Short mmCIF file of C-alpha atoms in Angstrom, two decimals:
data_model
loop_
_atom_site.label_atom_id
_atom_site.label_comp_id
_atom_site.label_asym_id
_atom_site.label_seq_id
_atom_site.Cartn_x
_atom_site.Cartn_y
_atom_site.Cartn_z
CA ASP A 6 0.00 0.00 0.00
CA LEU A 7 0.95 3.72 -0.14
CA ASP A 8 2.12 3.91 3.47
CA SER A 9 4.42 0.92 3.00
CA GLU A 10 5.88 2.44 -0.16
CA LEU A 11 6.44 5.77 1.60
CA LEU A 12 8.15 3.98 4.47
CA LEU A 13 10.52 2.28 2.06
CA LEU A 14 11.25 5.54 0.23
CA LEU A 15 11.99 7.22 3.55
CA GLY A 16 14.44 4.45 4.31
CA GLU A 17 12.75 3.55 7.58
CA THR A 18 11.55 0.29 9.11
CA SER A 19 9.69 -0.25 12.36
CA ALA A 20 8.72 -3.44 14.07
CA THR A 21 6.77 -1.78 16.89
CA LEU A 22 4.68 0.88 15.10
CA SER A 23 1.86 0.50 12.67
CA THR A 24 2.71 1.41 9.09
CA ALA A 25 0.87 4.75 9.30
CA GLU A 26 2.52 5.60 12.63
CA ALA A 27 5.91 4.67 11.23
CA VAL A 28 5.38 6.92 8.20
CA ASN A 29 4.40 9.84 10.44
CA ALA A 30 7.42 9.24 12.68
CA ALA A 31 9.75 9.00 9.68
CA LEU A 32 8.37 12.18 8.13
CA GLN A 33 8.65 14.03 11.43
CA ALA A 34 12.26 12.88 11.76
CA GLN A 35 12.97 14.19 8.25
CA ILE A 36 11.29 17.52 9.06
CA ASP A 37 13.29 17.86 12.29
CA ALA A 38 16.49 17.09 10.40
CA ALA A 39 15.56 19.62 7.71
CA ARG A 40 14.97 22.33 10.33
CA GLU A 41 18.28 21.59 12.02
CA LYS A 42 20.13 21.66 8.69
CA ALA A 43 18.49 24.95 7.69
CA VAL A 44 19.69 26.88 10.76
CA LEU A 45 22.57 29.24 9.96
CA PRO A 46 25.23 29.05 12.71
CA PHE A 47 25.65 32.50 14.23
CA TRP A 48 29.41 32.55 13.64
CA LYS A 49 28.72 32.63 9.91
CA VAL A 50 27.08 36.07 10.27
CA THR A 51 30.50 37.75 10.57
CA ARG A 52 32.88 34.81 9.95
CA MET A 53 35.26 36.61 12.30
CA GLY A 54 35.13 34.12 15.18
CA ASP A 55 33.56 34.06 18.63
CA GLN A 56 36.06 36.53 20.10
CA PHE A 57 35.21 39.14 17.46
CA ASP A 58 31.46 38.59 17.92
CA ARG A 59 31.84 38.94 21.69
CA GLU A 60 33.86 42.15 21.40
CA PHE A 61 31.49 43.60 18.80
CA MET A 62 28.44 43.03 21.03
CA ASN A 63 30.33 44.73 23.87
CA GLY A 64 31.06 47.80 21.76
CA GLY A 65 34.60 46.90 20.66
CA SER A 66 36.20 45.51 17.45
CA ASP A 67 37.17 47.35 14.27
CA TRP A 68 33.54 47.67 13.25
CA ASN A 69 32.87 49.82 16.32
CA ASP A 70 36.21 51.59 16.64
CA GLN A 71 36.79 52.77 13.07
CA TYR A 72 34.99 55.73 11.51
CA GLU A 73 34.69 57.11 8.01
CA LEU A 74 37.77 59.21 7.33
CA VAL A 75 38.37 61.49 4.34
CA SER A 76 42.00 62.10 3.36
CA ASP A 77 43.39 63.48 0.09
CA GLY A 78 40.00 63.10 -1.54
CA GLN A 79 39.64 59.44 -0.55
CA THR A 80 37.23 58.00 1.98
CA PHE A 81 38.53 55.26 4.25
CA HIS A 82 36.81 52.82 6.61
CA VAL A 83 33.57 52.73 4.65
CA LEU A 84 31.29 50.37 6.52
CA ALA A 85 29.81 48.90 3.35
CA ASP A 86 33.32 47.68 2.50
CA ASP A 87 34.58 46.80 5.98
CA ALA A 88 31.48 44.77 6.86
CA ASP A 89 30.24 43.75 3.42
CA ILE A 90 29.46 40.24 4.68
CA ILE A 91 26.50 41.68 6.60
CA ALA A 92 24.93 42.94 3.38
CA ASP A 93 25.52 39.50 1.88
CA ASN A 94 23.62 37.87 4.76
CA VAL A 95 20.54 40.10 4.67
CA GLN A 96 18.76 37.73 2.31
CA LEU A 97 19.70 34.73 4.46
CA ALA A 98 18.10 36.42 7.47
CA ALA A 99 14.85 36.55 5.50
CA SER A 100 14.98 32.99 4.21
CA GLN A 101 16.29 30.72 6.98
CA PRO A 102 16.55 30.56 10.77
CA ILE A 103 19.71 32.01 12.36
CA GLN A 104 21.09 30.50 15.54
CA PHE A 105 20.62 32.64 18.65
CA PRO A 106 24.12 32.94 20.23
CA ASP A 107 23.30 32.06 23.82
CA TYR A 108 26.86 30.73 24.09
CA LEU A 109 27.98 34.38 24.22
CA THR A 110 27.75 35.83 27.73
CA ASN A 111 25.67 38.81 26.55
CA PHE A 112 22.88 36.46 25.45
CA ALA A 113 23.04 33.74 28.08
CA GLY A 114 19.99 33.54 30.33
CA CYS A 115 17.61 35.93 28.59
CA THR A 116 14.78 34.89 30.90
CA LEU A 117 12.53 37.73 29.71
CA GLY A 118 13.02 36.79 26.05
CA THR A 119 14.12 40.33 25.25
CA VAL A 120 17.32 41.85 23.86
CA MET A 121 18.30 45.51 23.49
CA CYS A 122 21.13 47.38 21.78
CA CYS A 123 22.14 50.91 22.81
CA HIS A 124 24.56 52.98 20.72
CA VAL A 125 26.35 56.22 21.50
CA ALA A 126 28.23 56.97 18.25
CA ASP A 127 27.69 57.22 14.49
CA ARG A 128 30.44 56.02 12.14
CA GLN A 129 29.04 56.61 8.65
CA ASP A 130 27.46 59.34 6.55
CA ASP A 131 23.84 58.27 6.00
CA ALA A 132 21.67 61.06 7.48
CA ALA A 133 20.93 58.86 10.53
CA GLY A 134 23.24 60.81 12.82
CA SER A 135 25.74 63.66 12.90
CA CYS A 136 28.38 61.95 10.74
CA ALA A 137 28.38 64.09 7.58
CA ALA A 138 29.94 63.73 4.15
CA GLY A 139 33.50 65.01 3.89
CA GLU A 140 33.97 65.21 7.65
CA GLU A 141 35.78 63.02 10.11
CA CYS A 142 33.20 61.17 12.18
CA VAL A 143 35.28 60.46 15.26
CA ASP A 144 32.89 62.40 17.53
CA ALA A 145 29.66 61.92 15.58
CA ASP A 146 26.47 61.14 17.49
CA PRO A 147 23.48 58.97 16.66
CA ILE A 148 19.97 60.40 16.61
CA SER A 149 18.99 60.24 20.27
CA ASN A 150 15.72 58.45 20.99
CA THR A 151 15.92 57.84 24.73
CA ASP A 152 17.18 58.91 28.14
CA ILE A 153 19.27 56.59 30.29
CA CYS A 154 18.20 56.33 33.91
CA HIS A 155 21.00 54.18 35.31
CA SER A 156 23.29 51.27 34.51
CA ASP A 157 23.99 48.57 37.08
CA MET A 158 27.41 47.18 36.19
CA GLU A 159 26.87 44.13 38.39
CA ASN A 160 24.41 42.86 35.76
CA ALA A 161 27.12 42.49 33.09
CA PRO A 162 30.50 41.98 34.82
CA VAL A 163 32.03 40.12 31.86
CA SER A 164 31.17 42.88 29.40
CA ASN A 165 32.27 45.83 31.52
CA ARG A 166 35.10 43.94 33.28
CA VAL A 167 34.17 45.11 36.78
CA GLN A 168 32.29 43.20 39.45
CA ARG A 169 29.97 45.96 40.57
CA GLY A 170 29.19 49.63 40.25
CA LEU A 171 26.29 51.93 39.45
CA ALA A 172 26.20 54.74 36.90
CA VAL A 173 23.30 57.16 37.40
CA TYR A 174 22.54 59.63 34.61
CA ASP A 175 20.96 62.99 35.34
CA LEU A 176 21.23 66.46 33.78
CA ASP A 177 24.50 68.26 33.24
CA ARG A 178 25.19 71.92 34.14
CA ASP A 179 23.35 73.10 31.05
CA ALA A 180 20.27 71.00 31.87
CA ASN A 181 21.04 68.56 29.06
CA ASN A 182 21.02 64.79 29.45
CA ALA A 183 24.37 63.89 30.95
CA GLU A 184 24.75 60.77 28.83
CA GLY A 185 24.62 62.68 25.55
CA SER A 186 23.00 61.19 22.44
CA VAL A 187 21.96 57.55 22.81
CA ASN A 188 19.90 55.41 20.48
CA CYS A 189 18.38 52.18 21.80
CA HIS A 190 16.62 49.47 19.78
CA GLY A 191 15.29 46.17 21.07
CA PHE A 192 13.20 43.13 20.31
CA ALA A 193 11.30 40.35 22.07
CA TRP A 194 10.80 37.05 20.29
CA GLY A 195 7.68 35.71 22.01
CA GLU A 196 6.41 32.73 20.03
CA ASN A 197 9.15 33.20 17.42
CA VAL A 198 11.88 31.71 19.61
CA ASP A 199 13.29 29.77 16.64
CA TYR A 200 13.94 33.11 14.93
CA ALA A 201 15.46 35.03 17.84
CA GLY A 202 18.79 34.94 16.02
CA ASN A 203 17.17 36.54 12.98
CA LEU A 204 15.87 39.38 15.12
CA LEU A 205 19.32 39.89 16.62
CA PHE A 206 20.83 40.03 13.13
CA ASP A 207 18.19 42.49 11.94
CA VAL A 208 18.51 44.86 14.91
CA ALA A 209 22.22 44.68 15.73
CA PHE A 210 23.76 44.24 12.29
CA LYS A 211 21.31 45.41 9.63
CA LYS A 212 19.28 48.25 11.13
CA SER A 213 21.76 49.65 13.65
CA LEU A 214 25.15 49.01 12.06
CA MET A 215 24.68 48.85 8.29
CA ASP A 216 21.60 51.05 7.77
CA LYS A 217 22.54 53.76 10.29
CA GLY A 218 26.20 53.27 11.19
CA TYR A 219 25.46 53.23 14.92
CA VAL A 220 28.28 51.89 17.09
CA LYS A 221 29.81 51.87 20.59
CA ASN A 222 28.25 51.07 23.93
CA VAL A 223 27.00 53.02 26.92
CA PRO A 224 29.94 52.98 29.37
CA GLY A 225 29.54 50.20 31.91
CA ALA A 226 27.11 48.15 29.81
CA PRO A 227 27.17 45.88 26.76
CA MET A 228 26.30 47.38 23.40
CA CYS A 229 23.81 44.55 22.84
CA GLY A 230 22.62 41.99 25.36
CA CYS A 231 19.75 40.44 27.26
CA ILE A 232 17.57 43.20 28.68
CA GLU A 233 18.60 42.05 32.17
CA GLN A 234 22.18 43.16 31.44
CA MET A 235 21.36 46.47 29.76
CA PRO A 236 20.90 49.99 31.19
CA VAL A 237 17.47 51.10 32.35
CA VAL A 238 16.20 53.47 29.66
CA GLU A 239 13.11 55.55 29.06
CA TYR A 240 12.37 54.24 25.56
CA ALA A 241 13.70 51.96 22.82
CA ASP A 242 12.67 51.36 19.23
CA CYS A 243 11.27 47.89 18.73
CA THR A 244 11.39 45.33 15.92
CA ASP A 245 9.36 42.15 15.74
CA ILE A 246 8.60 39.40 13.25
CA THR A 247 5.24 39.97 11.65
CA SER A 248 5.10 36.66 9.79
CA VAL A 249 7.04 33.46 9.23
CA THR A 250 6.22 30.94 6.52
CA GLU A 251 8.12 27.67 6.49
CA THR A 252 8.13 25.58 3.31
CA TYR A 253 9.19 21.94 3.28
CA THR A 254 10.22 20.42 -0.05
CA VAL A 255 10.36 16.66 -0.51
CA SER A 256 12.73 15.34 -3.17
CA ALA A 257 14.14 11.97 -4.20
CA ASP A 258 17.77 11.09 -4.80
CA ALA A 259 19.07 8.90 -7.63
CA GLY A 260 18.21 5.82 -5.63
CA GLY A 261 14.64 6.94 -5.02
CA LEU A 262 15.06 7.72 -1.31
CA LEU A 263 13.12 10.77 -0.14
CA SER A 264 14.60 13.73 1.71
CA VAL A 265 13.12 16.95 3.06
CA ASP A 266 14.52 20.49 2.83
CA MET A 267 13.18 23.59 4.58
CA SER A 268 13.14 27.27 3.61
CA SER A 269 11.60 30.23 5.41
CA ALA A 270 10.06 33.56 4.49
CA VAL A 271 10.60 35.96 7.40
CA THR A 272 8.99 39.42 7.49
CA TYR A 273 10.06 42.07 10.00
CA GLY A 274 8.06 45.03 11.29
CA SER A 275 8.04 47.74 13.91
CA CYS A 276 6.46 47.12 17.31
CA GLY A 277 7.05 50.57 18.73
#
């Protein structure tokens, strides 16, 4: 019968399950394997290694420290060149799951299922901050969208390299926010836990770094991390996933055995 033929094509045999149950189990195993195979390891986002990824998320690395520089009519440290692999991965972030890097300290134990990035500098000329064409952007600011209340350094001792401390931000002598210009952007994955890595890519690498050139961290805090490790702020922009469609394609090899591949269609939107 059809179930028996499917079981043979799937390369499975079972002495304890009925034929229909065995087919369902075999198909589910193929689907699970397809999902696992489809996930893009997070290290492939930058291909720079775990140490680079860790330093980047803390506000370090060349991508955070270098700024567009104009000299003798030439522009150096253009982000689109320095970090061109991010542009290459934008389509991948819309078509397959990306691993969430909970092996990095910044993203270990996100019990609230929420991540935030806060940036204090602008490294490229794109009208999203004070970095302007033909100028050195060493002291350029992002467009400020929030006020920082305080940062508890005890919440992120690995990132800030101190065991404890508290930074409280108030007004300076001119009644301006003491922290200067800060732009914060976060996300919560909710039911889309399998695509938390995609949200991290979209917020930290695409929207903040590549689209706007935002870099560097609030002193005493990670640049990006679980909300539990980040400063307490008044507001943050928010990105979520508005839809995910997963497509499973069944194909046969030269020997007639069936296999399953998965692709995704991920759509992002604003949640505030």
